[in-house]
Coordinates of N, CA and C and ligand atoms in Angstrom, one line a residue:
Q22 N 9.8 24.4 23.8 CA 9.7 23.0 23.1 C 10.5 22.0 23.9
D23 N 9.9 20.8 24.1 CA 10.6 19.6 24.7 C 11.8 19.3 23.9
A24 N 12.8 18.8 24.4 CA 13.9 18.2 23.7 C 14.2 16.8 24.1
T25 N 13.1 16.3 24.6 CA 13.3 14.8 25.1 C 13.4 13.8 23.9
V26 N 13.9 12.7 24.3 CA 13.9 11.5 23.3 C 12.4 11.2 22.9
P27 N 12.2 10.7 21.6 CA 10.9 10.3 21.3 C 10.3 9.4 22.3
A28 N 8.9 9.5 22.6 CA 8.4 8.7 23.6 C 8.5 7.2 23.4
G29 N 8.4 6.7 22.1 CA 8.6 5.3 21.8 C 9.9 4.9 22.1
A30 N 10.9 5.6 21.8 CA 12.3 5.3 22.0 C 12.5 5.1 23.5
A31 N 12.0 6.0 24.4 CA 12.2 6.0 25.7 C 11.5 4.8 26.4
Q32 N 10.3 4.5 25.9 CA 9.5 3.3 26.5 C 10.3 1.9 26.1
A33 N 10.8 2.0 24.9 CA 11.5 0.7 24.5 C 12.8 0.6 25.2
G34 N 13.3 1.6 25.7 CA 14.7 1.6 26.4 C 15.9 1.4 25.5
R35 N 15.6 1.6 24.2 CA 16.7 1.4 23.2 C 16.3 2.2 21.9
A36 N 17.3 2.4 21.1 CA 17.1 3.2 20.0 C 16.1 2.6 18.9
L37 N 15.3 3.3 18.3 CA 14.5 2.8 17.3 C 15.1 2.9 16.0
T38 N 14.9 2.0 15.0 CA 15.3 2.2 13.7 C 14.1 2.5 12.9
I39 N 14.2 3.5 11.9 CA 13.1 3.8 11.2 C 13.5 3.4 9.6
A40 N 12.5 2.8 8.9 CA 12.8 2.4 7.6 C 11.7 3.1 6.7
D41 N 12.0 3.4 5.5 CA 11.2 4.0 4.6 C 10.4 2.9 3.7
M42 N 9.3 2.8 3.8 CA 8.4 1.8 3.0 C 7.8 2.4 1.8
T43 N 8.3 3.4 1.3 CA 7.7 4.3 0.3 C 8.5 4.2 -0.9
H44 N 7.9 4.0 -2.1 CA 8.6 4.3 -3.4 C 8.6 5.6 -3.8
E45 N 9.7 6.1 -4.4 CA 9.7 7.5 -4.9 C 8.7 7.6 -6.0
L46 N 8.0 8.7 -6.1 CA 7.0 8.9 -7.0 C 7.5 9.7 -8.3
Y47 N 7.1 9.3 -9.4 CA 7.6 10.1 -10.7 C 6.6 9.8 -11.6
P48 N 6.7 10.7 -12.7 CA 5.5 10.6 -13.8 C 5.3 9.3 -14.4
E49 N 6.4 8.5 -14.5 CA 6.3 7.2 -15.3 C 6.0 6.0 -14.2
F50 N 5.7 6.3 -13.1 CA 5.4 5.2 -12.0 C 4.4 4.4 -12.6
P51 N 4.5 3.1 -12.5 CA 3.4 2.4 -13.2 C 2.0 2.4 -12.5
T52 N 1.0 2.3 -13.2 CA -0.3 2.4 -12.7 C -1.2 1.2 -13.1
F53 N -2.2 1.2 -12.3 CA -3.2 0.0 -12.4 C -3.8 0.0 -13.9
F54 N -4.1 1.1 -14.4 CA -4.8 1.2 -15.7 C -3.8 1.5 -16.7
G55 N -2.5 1.6 -16.4 CA -1.5 1.8 -17.5 C -1.3 3.2 -17.9
E56 N -2.2 4.3 -17.5 CA -2.0 5.5 -18.1 C -1.2 6.3 -17.0
Q57 N -0.6 7.4 -17.4 CA 0.1 8.3 -16.4 C -0.9 8.8 -15.5
Q58 N -0.5 8.9 -14.2 CA -1.5 9.4 -13.1 C -0.9 10.5 -12.2
F59 N 0.4 10.8 -12.5 CA 1.1 11.7 -11.7 C 1.8 12.8 -12.6
F60 N 1.5 14.1 -12.4 CA 1.9 15.1 -13.2 C 2.5 16.2 -12.3
M61 N 3.7 16.6 -12.8 CA 4.4 17.8 -12.1 C 4.7 18.9 -12.9
E62 N 4.1 20.0 -12.7 CA 4.3 21.1 -13.5 C 5.2 22.2 -12.7
Q63 N 6.3 22.7 -13.3 CA 7.0 23.7 -12.7 C 6.4 25.1 -12.8
K64 N 6.1 25.6 -11.7 CA 5.4 27.0 -11.7 C 6.3 28.2 -11.5
F65 N 7.3 27.8 -10.7 CA 8.4 28.8 -10.5 C 9.8 28.1 -10.6
S66 N 10.8 28.7 -11.1 CA 12.1 28.2 -11.1 C 13.1 29.1 -10.5
F67 N 14.1 28.4 -10.0 CA 15.0 29.3 -9.3 C 15.8 30.2 -10.2
A68 N 16.0 29.8 -11.4 CA 16.7 30.6 -12.4 C 16.0 31.9 -12.7
E69 N 14.6 31.8 -12.8 CA 13.9 32.9 -13.1 C 13.3 33.6 -11.9
D70 N 13.0 32.9 -10.9 CA 12.1 33.5 -9.9 C 12.9 33.4 -8.5
K71 N 14.0 32.8 -8.5 CA 14.8 32.7 -7.2 C 14.2 31.8 -6.3
F72 N 13.2 31.0 -6.7 CA 12.8 29.8 -5.9 C 12.1 28.8 -6.8
N73 N 12.0 27.5 -6.3 CA 11.5 26.4 -7.2 C 10.2 26.1 -6.5
L74 N 9.1 25.8 -7.4 CA 7.9 25.4 -6.9 C 7.1 24.6 -8.0
F75 N 6.7 23.4 -7.7 CA 5.9 22.7 -8.7 C 4.4 22.4 -8.2
E76 N 3.6 22.3 -9.2 CA 2.1 22.1 -9.0 C 1.9 20.7 -9.4
L77 N 1.3 19.9 -8.5 CA 0.9 18.5 -8.9 C -0.5 18.3 -9.2
R78 N -0.6 17.2 -10.2 CA -1.9 16.8 -10.4 C -1.7 15.2 -10.3
V79 N -2.5 14.6 -9.5 CA -2.3 13.2 -9.1 C -3.6 12.5 -8.9
N80 N -3.7 11.3 -9.6 CA -4.7 10.4 -9.3 C -4.5 9.8 -7.8
E81 N -5.4 9.8 -7.1 CA -5.2 9.3 -5.6 C -4.6 8.0 -5.5
H82 N -4.7 7.2 -6.4 CA -4.4 5.8 -6.4 C -3.1 5.5 -7.2
T83 N -2.0 6.2 -6.9 CA -0.8 6.2 -7.6 C 0.4 6.2 -6.7
G84 N 1.3 5.3 -7.1 CA 2.5 5.2 -6.2 C 2.2 4.4 -5.0
T85 N 3.0 4.6 -4.0 CA 2.7 4.0 -2.5 C 1.7 4.7 -2.1
H86 N 0.4 4.2 -1.9 CA -0.9 4.8 -1.6 C -1.7 4.0 -0.7
V87 N -2.6 4.9 -0.1 CA -3.7 4.3 0.8 C -5.0 4.2 0.0
D88 N -5.6 3.0 0.2 CA -7.0 3.0 -0.1 C -7.9 3.3 1.1
A89 N -8.8 4.2 1.1 CA -9.7 4.5 2.2 C -10.9 3.7 2.0
P90 N -11.7 3.4 3.1 CA -13.0 2.7 3.0 C -13.8 3.2 1.8
L91 N -13.8 4.6 1.6 CA -14.7 5.3 0.8 C -14.3 4.8 -0.7
H92 N -13.2 4.4 -1.0 CA -12.8 4.0 -2.3 C -13.7 2.9 -3.0
F93 N -14.2 2.1 -2.1 CA -15.0 0.9 -2.7 C -16.3 0.8 -1.8
S94 N -16.9 1.9 -1.4 CA -18.1 1.9 -0.7 C -18.9 3.2 -1.0
A95 N -20.2 3.3 -0.7 CA -20.9 4.4 -1.0 C -20.7 5.5 0.1
D96 N -20.5 5.0 1.3 CA -20.3 6.2 2.4 C -19.4 5.8 3.5
G97 N -18.4 5.1 3.0 CA -17.3 4.7 4.0 C -16.4 5.9 4.4
Q98 N -15.5 5.6 5.4 CA -14.5 6.7 5.8 C -13.7 7.1 4.6
S99 N -13.7 8.5 4.5 CA -12.8 9.0 3.5 C -11.4 9.0 4.2
V100 N -10.4 9.3 3.4 CA -9.0 9.2 3.8 C -8.7 10.2 5.0
A101 N -9.4 11.3 4.9 CA -9.4 12.3 6.0 C -10.0 11.8 7.3
E102 N -10.9 10.9 7.2 CA -11.7 10.5 8.4 C -11.0 9.3 9.0
I103 N -10.0 8.7 8.4 CA -9.4 7.6 9.1 C -8.6 8.2 10.4
P104 N -8.9 7.6 11.5 CA -8.2 8.2 12.8 C -6.8 7.7 12.8
V105 N -5.9 8.6 13.4 CA -4.4 8.3 13.4 C -4.1 7.0 14.1
E106 N -5.1 6.6 15.1 CA -4.9 5.4 15.9 C -4.9 4.2 14.9
K107 N -5.6 4.3 13.8 CA -5.6 3.2 12.8 C -4.5 3.3 11.8
L108 N -3.7 4.4 11.8 CA -2.6 4.6 10.8 C -1.4 4.2 11.4
M109 N -1.2 3.7 12.6 CA 0.0 3.2 13.3 C -0.4 1.8 13.7
A110 N 0.3 0.7 13.2 CA -0.2 -0.6 13.4 C 1.0 -1.6 13.4
P111 N 1.0 -2.6 14.3 CA 1.9 -3.7 14.3 C 2.0 -4.2 12.7
L112 N 3.2 -4.5 12.3 CA 3.2 -5.0 10.9 C 3.5 -6.4 11.0
V113 N 2.6 -7.2 10.3 CA 2.7 -8.6 9.9 C 3.1 -8.8 8.5
V114 N 4.2 -9.5 8.3 CA 4.7 -9.7 7.0 C 4.5 -11.3 6.6
I115 N 3.6 -11.4 5.5 CA 3.4 -12.8 4.9 C 4.2 -13.0 3.7
D116 N 5.1 -13.9 3.8 CA 6.1 -14.0 2.7 C 5.5 -15.1 1.8
I117 N 5.2 -14.6 0.6 CA 4.8 -15.6 -0.5 C 5.7 -15.6 -1.7
K118 N 7.0 -15.2 -1.5 CA 8.0 -15.0 -2.5 C 8.1 -16.3 -3.3
A119 N 8.3 -17.3 -2.6 CA 8.5 -18.6 -3.3 C 7.4 -19.0 -4.3
K120 N 6.1 -18.9 -3.8 CA 5.1 -19.3 -4.7 C 4.7 -18.3 -5.8
A121 N 5.1 -17.0 -5.4 CA 4.9 -15.9 -6.5 C 5.9 -16.0 -7.5
A122 N 7.1 -16.5 -7.2 CA 8.2 -16.7 -8.2 C 7.8 -17.7 -9.3
E123 N 7.0 -18.7 -8.7 CA 6.6 -19.8 -9.6 C 5.3 -19.5 -10.4
N124 N 4.4 -18.6 -9.8 CA 3.1 -18.4 -10.4 C 2.8 -16.8 -10.1
P125 N 2.8 -16.0 -11.1 CA 2.4 -14.6 -10.8 C 1.1 -14.4 -10.4
D126 N 0.2 -15.4 -10.5 CA -1.2 -15.4 -10.1 C -1.4 -15.8 -8.7
A127 N -0.3 -15.9 -7.9 CA -0.3 -16.4 -6.6 C -1.1 -15.5 -5.8
Q128 N -1.9 -16.0 -4.7 CA -2.6 -15.3 -3.8 C -2.2 -15.6 -2.4
V129 N -2.4 -14.6 -1.4 CA -2.4 -14.9 0.0 C -3.6 -15.6 0.4
T130 N -3.5 -16.8 0.9 CA -4.6 -17.6 1.3 C -4.8 -17.7 2.8
P131 N -5.8 -18.3 3.3 CA -5.9 -18.4 4.7 C -4.9 -19.4 5.2
D132 N -4.4 -20.3 4.4 CA -3.3 -21.3 4.8 C -2.1 -20.5 5.0
D133 N -1.8 -19.5 4.2 CA -0.7 -18.6 4.4 C -0.7 -17.8 5.8
L134 N -1.9 -17.4 6.0 CA -2.0 -16.6 7.3 C -1.9 -17.7 8.4
Q135 N -2.4 -18.9 8.3 CA -2.3 -19.8 9.4 C -0.9 -20.3 9.6
A136 N -0.2 -20.4 8.5 CA 1.3 -20.7 8.6 C 2.0 -19.7 9.4
W137 N 1.7 -18.4 9.2 CA 2.3 -17.4 9.9 C 1.9 -17.3 11.4
I138 N 0.6 -17.6 11.7 CA 0.2 -17.7 13.1 C 0.9 -18.9 13.7
D139 N 0.9 -20.0 13.1 CA 1.6 -21.2 13.6 C 3.1 -20.9 14.0
A140 N 3.7 -20.1 13.1 CA 5.2 -19.9 13.5 C 5.4 -18.7 14.5
N141 N 4.4 -17.7 14.6 CA 4.6 -16.6 15.3 C 3.6 -16.2 16.4
G142 N 2.6 -17.1 16.5 CA 1.5 -16.8 17.5 C 0.5 -16.0 16.8
G143 N -0.5 -15.7 17.6 CA -1.7 -15.1 17.0 C -1.3 -13.6 16.4
L144 N -2.3 -13.2 15.4 CA -2.0 -11.8 14.9 C -2.2 -10.8 16.0
P145 N -1.3 -9.8 16.1 CA -1.4 -8.7 17.0 C -2.7 -8.0 16.8
E146 N -3.2 -7.5 17.8 CA -4.4 -6.7 17.6 C -4.1 -5.4 16.8
N147 N -5.1 -5.0 16.0 CA -5.0 -3.7 15.2 C -3.9 -3.8 14.3
C148 N -3.5 -5.0 13.7 CA -2.3 -4.9 12.9 C -2.6 -4.6 11.5
C149 N -1.5 -4.5 10.8 CA -1.5 -4.4 9.3 C -1.0 -5.7 8.8
V150 N -1.7 -6.4 7.9 CA -1.0 -7.6 7.3 C -0.5 -7.3 5.9
A151 N 0.8 -7.5 5.6 CA 1.3 -7.1 4.5 C 1.7 -8.3 3.6
M152 N 1.5 -8.4 2.4 CA 2.0 -9.4 1.5 C 3.3 -9.0 1.0
N153 N 4.3 -9.9 1.2 CA 5.6 -9.7 0.4 C 5.7 -10.8 -0.6
S154 N 5.4 -10.4 -1.8 CA 5.4 -11.3 -2.9 C 6.7 -11.2 -3.7
G155 N 7.6 -10.3 -3.3 CA 8.8 -10.0 -4.0 C 8.6 -9.3 -5.3
W156 N 7.4 -8.7 -5.5 CA 7.1 -7.9 -6.7 C 7.9 -6.6 -6.7
Q157 N 8.3 -6.2 -5.7 CA 9.0 -4.9 -5.7 C 10.2 -5.0 -6.7
Q158 N 10.8 -6.0 -6.8 CA 12.0 -6.2 -7.7 C 11.7 -5.8 -9.1
H159 N 10.3 -5.9 -9.5 CA 10.0 -5.8 -10.9 C 9.6 -4.3 -11.3
L160 N 9.7 -3.4 -10.3 CA 9.3 -2.1 -10.5 C 10.3 -1.4 -11.4
G161 N 9.9 -0.8 -12.5 CA 10.7 -0.3 -13.4 C 10.8 -1.2 -14.7
T162 N 10.1 -2.3 -14.6 CA 10.1 -3.2 -15.7 C 8.6 -3.5 -16.1
D163 N 8.3 -4.1 -17.3 CA 6.9 -4.4 -17.6 C 6.3 -5.4 -16.7
M164 N 7.3 -6.1 -16.0 CA 6.8 -7.3 -15.1 C 5.9 -6.6 -14.0
Y165 N 6.1 -5.5 -13.7 CA 5.4 -5.0 -12.4 C 3.8 -5.0 -12.7
R166 N 3.6 -4.7 -14.0 CA 2.1 -4.8 -14.4 C 1.8 -6.2 -15.0
N167 N 2.8 -6.7 -15.7 CA 2.7 -7.9 -16.3 C 1.4 -8.3 -17.1
A168 N 1.1 -7.4 -17.9 CA -0.1 -7.4 -18.8 C 0.2 -8.4 -20.0
D169 N -0.8 -9.3 -20.1 CA -0.6 -10.3 -21.3 C -1.3 -9.6 -22.5
Q170 N -1.3 -10.4 -23.6 CA -1.8 -9.9 -24.9 C -3.2 -9.4 -24.8
D171 N -4.0 -9.9 -24.0 CA -5.4 -9.3 -23.8 C -5.5 -8.1 -22.8
G172 N -4.3 -7.8 -22.2 CA -4.3 -6.7 -21.3 C -4.6 -7.1 -19.9
T173 N -4.8 -8.5 -19.7 CA -5.0 -8.9 -18.4 C -3.7 -9.0 -17.6
M174 N -3.7 -8.4 -16.3 CA -2.5 -8.3 -15.6 C -2.3 -9.6 -14.9
H175 N -1.0 -9.9 -14.6 CA -0.7 -11.1 -13.8 C 0.4 -10.8 -12.6
F176 N -0.1 -10.4 -11.4 CA 0.7 -10.2 -10.4 C -0.1 -10.6 -9.0
P177 N 0.7 -10.9 -8.0 CA 0.0 -11.5 -6.7 C -0.8 -10.5 -6.1
G178 N -1.7 -11.1 -5.2 CA -2.6 -10.3 -4.3 C -3.1 -11.1 -3.2
F179 N -4.1 -10.4 -2.5 CA -4.8 -11.2 -1.4 C -5.9 -12.0 -2.0
H180 N -6.3 -13.2 -1.5 CA -7.3 -14.0 -1.8 C -8.5 -13.5 -0.9
L181 N -9.8 -13.5 -1.5 CA -10.9 -13.0 -0.7 C -11.0 -13.8 0.6
E182 N -10.8 -15.1 0.5 CA -11.0 -15.9 1.8 C -9.9 -15.5 2.9
A183 N -8.8 -15.0 2.5 CA -7.8 -14.6 3.5 C -8.3 -13.3 4.1
V184 N -8.9 -12.3 3.3 CA -9.4 -11.0 4.0 C -10.7 -11.3 4.8
Q185 N -11.4 -12.4 4.3 CA -12.6 -12.8 5.2 C -12.2 -13.3 6.6
M186 N -11.0 -14.0 6.5 CA -10.4 -14.5 7.7 C -10.0 -13.3 8.6
L187 N -9.3 -12.3 8.0 CA -8.9 -11.1 8.7 C -10.0 -10.4 9.3
L188 N -11.2 -10.3 8.5 CA -12.4 -9.6 9.1 C -12.9 -10.0 10.4
E189 N -12.5 -11.3 10.6 CA -13.0 -11.9 12.0 C -12.1 -11.3 13.1
G190 N -11.0 -10.7 12.8 CA -10.1 -10.2 13.8 C -10.1 -8.7 13.7
S191 N -9.1 -8.0 14.3 CA -9.0 -6.6 14.4 C -8.1 -5.9 13.5
A192 N -7.6 -6.7 12.5 CA -6.6 -6.0 11.7 C -7.2 -4.7 11.0
V193 N -6.4 -3.6 11.0 CA -6.9 -2.3 10.6 C -6.5 -2.3 9.1
G194 N -5.6 -2.8 8.6 CA -5.2 -2.6 7.2 C -4.5 -3.8 6.6
I195 N -4.5 -4.0 5.2 CA -3.8 -5.0 4.5 C -2.9 -4.1 3.6
A196 N -1.6 -4.6 3.3 CA -0.7 -4.0 2.3 C -0.2 -4.9 1.4
V197 N 0.1 -4.4 0.2 CA 0.7 -5.3 -1.0 C 1.8 -4.5 -1.6
D198 N 2.7 -5.4 -2.1 CA 3.9 -4.8 -2.8 C 3.7 -4.8 -4.3
T199 N 2.3 -4.7 -4.7 CA 1.9 -4.8 -6.0 C 1.0 -3.7 -6.3
L200 N 0.4 -3.6 -7.4 CA -0.5 -2.4 -7.9 C -2.0 -2.6 -7.3
S201 N -2.3 -3.7 -6.6 CA -3.7 -3.9 -6.2 C -3.8 -4.9 -5.1
L202 N -4.7 -4.6 -4.2 CA -5.0 -5.6 -3.2 C -5.4 -6.9 -3.7
D203 N -6.3 -6.9 -4.7 CA -6.6 -8.1 -5.5 C -5.5 -8.5 -6.4
F204 N -5.4 -9.8 -6.8 CA -4.4 -10.2 -7.7 C -4.7 -9.7 -9.2
G205 N -3.6 -9.5 -9.9 CA -3.8 -8.8 -11.1 C -4.9 -9.1 -12.0
M206 N -5.1 -10.5 -12.2 CA -6.2 -11.0 -13.1 C -7.5 -10.9 -12.6
S207 N -7.8 -10.5 -11.4 CA -9.1 -10.5 -10.8 C -10.0 -9.6 -11.8
P208 N -11.2 -10.2 -11.9 CA -12.1 -9.6 -12.9 C -13.1 -8.5 -12.1
D209 N -13.0 -8.6 -10.7 CA -14.2 -8.0 -10.0 C -13.8 -7.3 -8.7
F210 N -12.5 -7.0 -8.4 CA -12.1 -6.3 -7.2 C -12.8 -6.9 -6.0
A211 N -12.8 -8.2 -6.0 CA -13.4 -9.0 -4.9 C -12.9 -8.4 -3.5
V212 N -11.6 -8.4 -3.4 CA -10.9 -8.1 -2.2 C -11.2 -6.7 -1.8
H213 N -11.1 -5.8 -2.7 CA -11.5 -4.4 -2.5 C -12.9 -4.3 -2.0
Y214 N -13.9 -4.9 -2.5 CA -15.3 -4.8 -2.1 C -15.5 -5.6 -0.8
G215 N -14.7 -6.7 -0.5 CA -14.8 -7.4 0.7 C -14.3 -6.8 1.9
W216 N -13.1 -6.0 1.8 CA -12.3 -5.5 2.8 C -12.6 -3.9 3.0
L217 N -12.6 -3.0 2.1 CA -12.6 -1.6 2.4 C -14.0 -1.2 2.9
P218 N -15.2 -1.7 2.5 CA -16.4 -1.3 3.1 C -16.6 -1.7 4.6
E219 N -15.7 -2.5 5.1 CA -15.7 -2.9 6.5 C -15.0 -2.0 7.3
G220 N -14.6 -0.8 6.7 CA -14.0 0.2 7.6 C -12.5 0.0 7.8
R221 N -11.9 -0.8 7.0 CA -10.6 -1.1 7.0 C -9.8 -0.5 5.8
W222 N -8.5 -0.2 5.9 CA -7.8 0.4 4.8 C -6.8 -0.5 4.1
G223 N -6.4 -0.1 2.9 CA -5.4 -0.8 2.1 C -4.3 0.0 1.8
L224 N -3.2 -0.6 1.5 CA -2.0 0.2 1.1 C -1.3 -0.6 -0.1
E225 N -1.1 0.1 -1.1 CA -0.6 -0.6 -2.4 C 0.8 0.0 -2.7
C226 N 1.4 -0.9 -3.5 CA 2.8 -0.5 -3.9 C 3.8 -0.1 -2.6
I227 N 3.5 -0.9 -1.5 CA 4.5 -0.7 -0.5 C 5.9 -1.1 -0.9
A228 N 6.9 -0.5 -0.3 CA 8.4 -0.8 -0.6 C 8.9 -1.4 0.5
N229 N 10.0 -2.1 0.4 CA 11.1 -2.4 1.4 C 10.7 -3.5 2.3
L230 N 9.8 -4.4 2.0 CA 9.3 -5.3 2.9 C 10.4 -6.3 3.2
D231 N 11.4 -6.5 2.3 CA 12.4 -7.5 2.6 C 13.2 -7.1 3.8
A232 N 13.3 -5.9 4.2 CA 14.1 -5.4 5.4 C 13.3 -5.7 6.6
M233 N 12.0 -6.0 6.6 CA 11.2 -6.2 7.6 C 11.1 -7.6 8.3
P234 N 11.0 -7.8 9.6 CA 10.8 -9.0 10.2 C 9.4 -9.5 10.0
A235 N 9.2 -10.8 10.2 CA 7.8 -11.3 10.0 C 6.8 -10.6 11.1
T236 N 7.4 -10.4 12.2 CA 6.6 -9.7 13.2 C 7.5 -8.7 14.0
G237 N 7.0 -7.7 14.6 CA 7.9 -6.9 15.5 C 8.0 -5.5 15.0
A238 N 7.8 -5.2 13.8 CA 7.9 -3.8 13.3 C 6.5 -3.1 13.6
T239 N 6.6 -1.7 13.6 CA 5.4 -1.0 13.7 C 5.3 -0.1 12.4
L240 N 4.3 -0.2 11.6 CA 4.0 0.7 10.5 C 3.3 2.0 10.8
I241 N 3.8 3.0 10.1 CA 3.1 4.3 10.3 C 2.8 4.7 8.9
V242 N 1.6 5.0 8.6 CA 1.1 5.3 7.3 C 0.7 6.8 7.3
G243 N 1.6 7.6 6.7 CA 1.4 9.0 6.6 C 0.4 9.3 5.4
A244 N -0.8 9.0 5.7 CA -1.9 9.2 4.7 C -2.1 10.7 4.6
P245 N -2.5 11.1 3.4 CA -2.9 12.4 3.0 C -4.2 12.7 3.7
K246 N -4.7 13.9 3.8 CA -5.9 14.2 4.7 C -6.8 15.2 3.8
H247 N -6.9 14.9 2.6 CA -7.8 15.9 1.8 C -9.3 15.4 1.9
R248 N -10.2 16.4 2.3 CA -11.4 16.2 2.7 C -12.3 15.4 1.6
G249 N -12.9 14.3 2.1 CA -13.7 13.5 1.1 C -12.8 12.6 0.3
G250 N -11.5 12.5 0.4 CA -10.8 11.7 -0.4 C -10.8 10.2 -0.3
T251 N -10.6 9.5 -1.4 CA -10.8 8.1 -1.3 C -9.5 7.3 -1.1
G252 N -8.2 8.2 -0.9 CA -6.9 7.6 -0.7 C -6.0 8.5 -1.1
G253 N -4.8 8.1 -1.3 CA -3.8 9.0 -1.7 C -2.5 8.6 -1.5
P254 N -1.4 9.1 -2.2 CA 0.0 8.8 -2.0 C 0.4 9.1 -0.5
A255 N 1.1 8.1 0.0 CA 1.4 8.3 1.5 C 2.9 8.1 1.7
R256 N 3.5 8.8 2.7 CA 4.9 8.4 3.1 C 4.7 7.4 4.3
V257 N 5.2 6.1 4.1 CA 5.1 5.1 5.0 C 6.4 4.6 5.6
F258 N 6.3 4.7 6.9 CA 7.5 4.4 7.8 C 7.3 3.1 8.5
A259 N 8.4 2.4 8.8 CA 8.4 1.2 9.8 C 9.4 1.5 10.9
L260 N 9.0 1.2 12.0 CA 9.9 1.4 13.2 C 10.2 -0.1 13.8
T261 N 11.5 -0.4 13.9 CA 11.8 -1.6 14.5 C 12.8 -1.4 15.7
Ligands
NFK19 N1 -5.9 -1.3 -7.2 C1 -6.2 0.0 -7.5 C2 -7.5 0.1 -8.3 C3 -7.7 1.4 -8.7 O1 -6.9 2.3 -8.8 C4 -9.0 1.7 -9.3 C5 -10.1 0.8 -9.2 C6 -11.3 1.0 -9.7 C7 -11.5 2.2 -10.3 C8 -10.6 3.2 -10.3 C9 -9.3 2.9 -9.8 N2 -8.3 3.9 -9.9 C10 -8.2 4.8 -10.6 O2 -8.1 5.6 -11.4 C11 -6.4 0.9 -6.3 O3 -7.3 0.5 -5.4 O4 -5.7 1.7 -6.0

């Protein structure tokens, strides 16, 4: 076995820093539909069996997780079929924290993308565009889902026109620090239906965006690879 430094670090000529963009998953982790979606059953215990082992039952769309094209299309790529080249991407961070703090129904618009482009240059090829709405701070409180009396949720997301703009380019994925690519009050999953069938992926409940630069980080999505899957909890890394 080689004991060389990682190729990326050698090429960059400097140490790489790795950050964890993943929330810890636990049974009470909030879900889009409000019901528990992650279950852990202890099958063996160290006290009785001299080893610990849990069996998991999990809805694919729980915690920090990937949406594969198949999630919102008849025959799109399953999570197992997304090639690894598309799971490592330059990370673009769109900061909408100011407007999201004033309006929980805020969306990432083409103007927000254009402001990023004006400040940083064009979007990198094959990038992942992430919304930093500041919503991570609400995890663990009712504000994360922010459901009103009618059950309608109010949290930020992408606007359909912004993803249509991204569809003109090569972005491989979009990421949100909320429970859905669409904003919470969306009645129709317009962004899911606009984006995923085009062979692009989504990432929901991403963590730690505040630690990321607007441009310059590389995202690595450790997506699961179960045959025919529509997505699933992922370990997500960022290298800077
Ligand atoms: N924003 C959520 C929506 C979602 O989970 C979902 C949407 C439609 C039908 C089922 C869904 N998830 C399941 O249980 C997601 O795509 O992960």
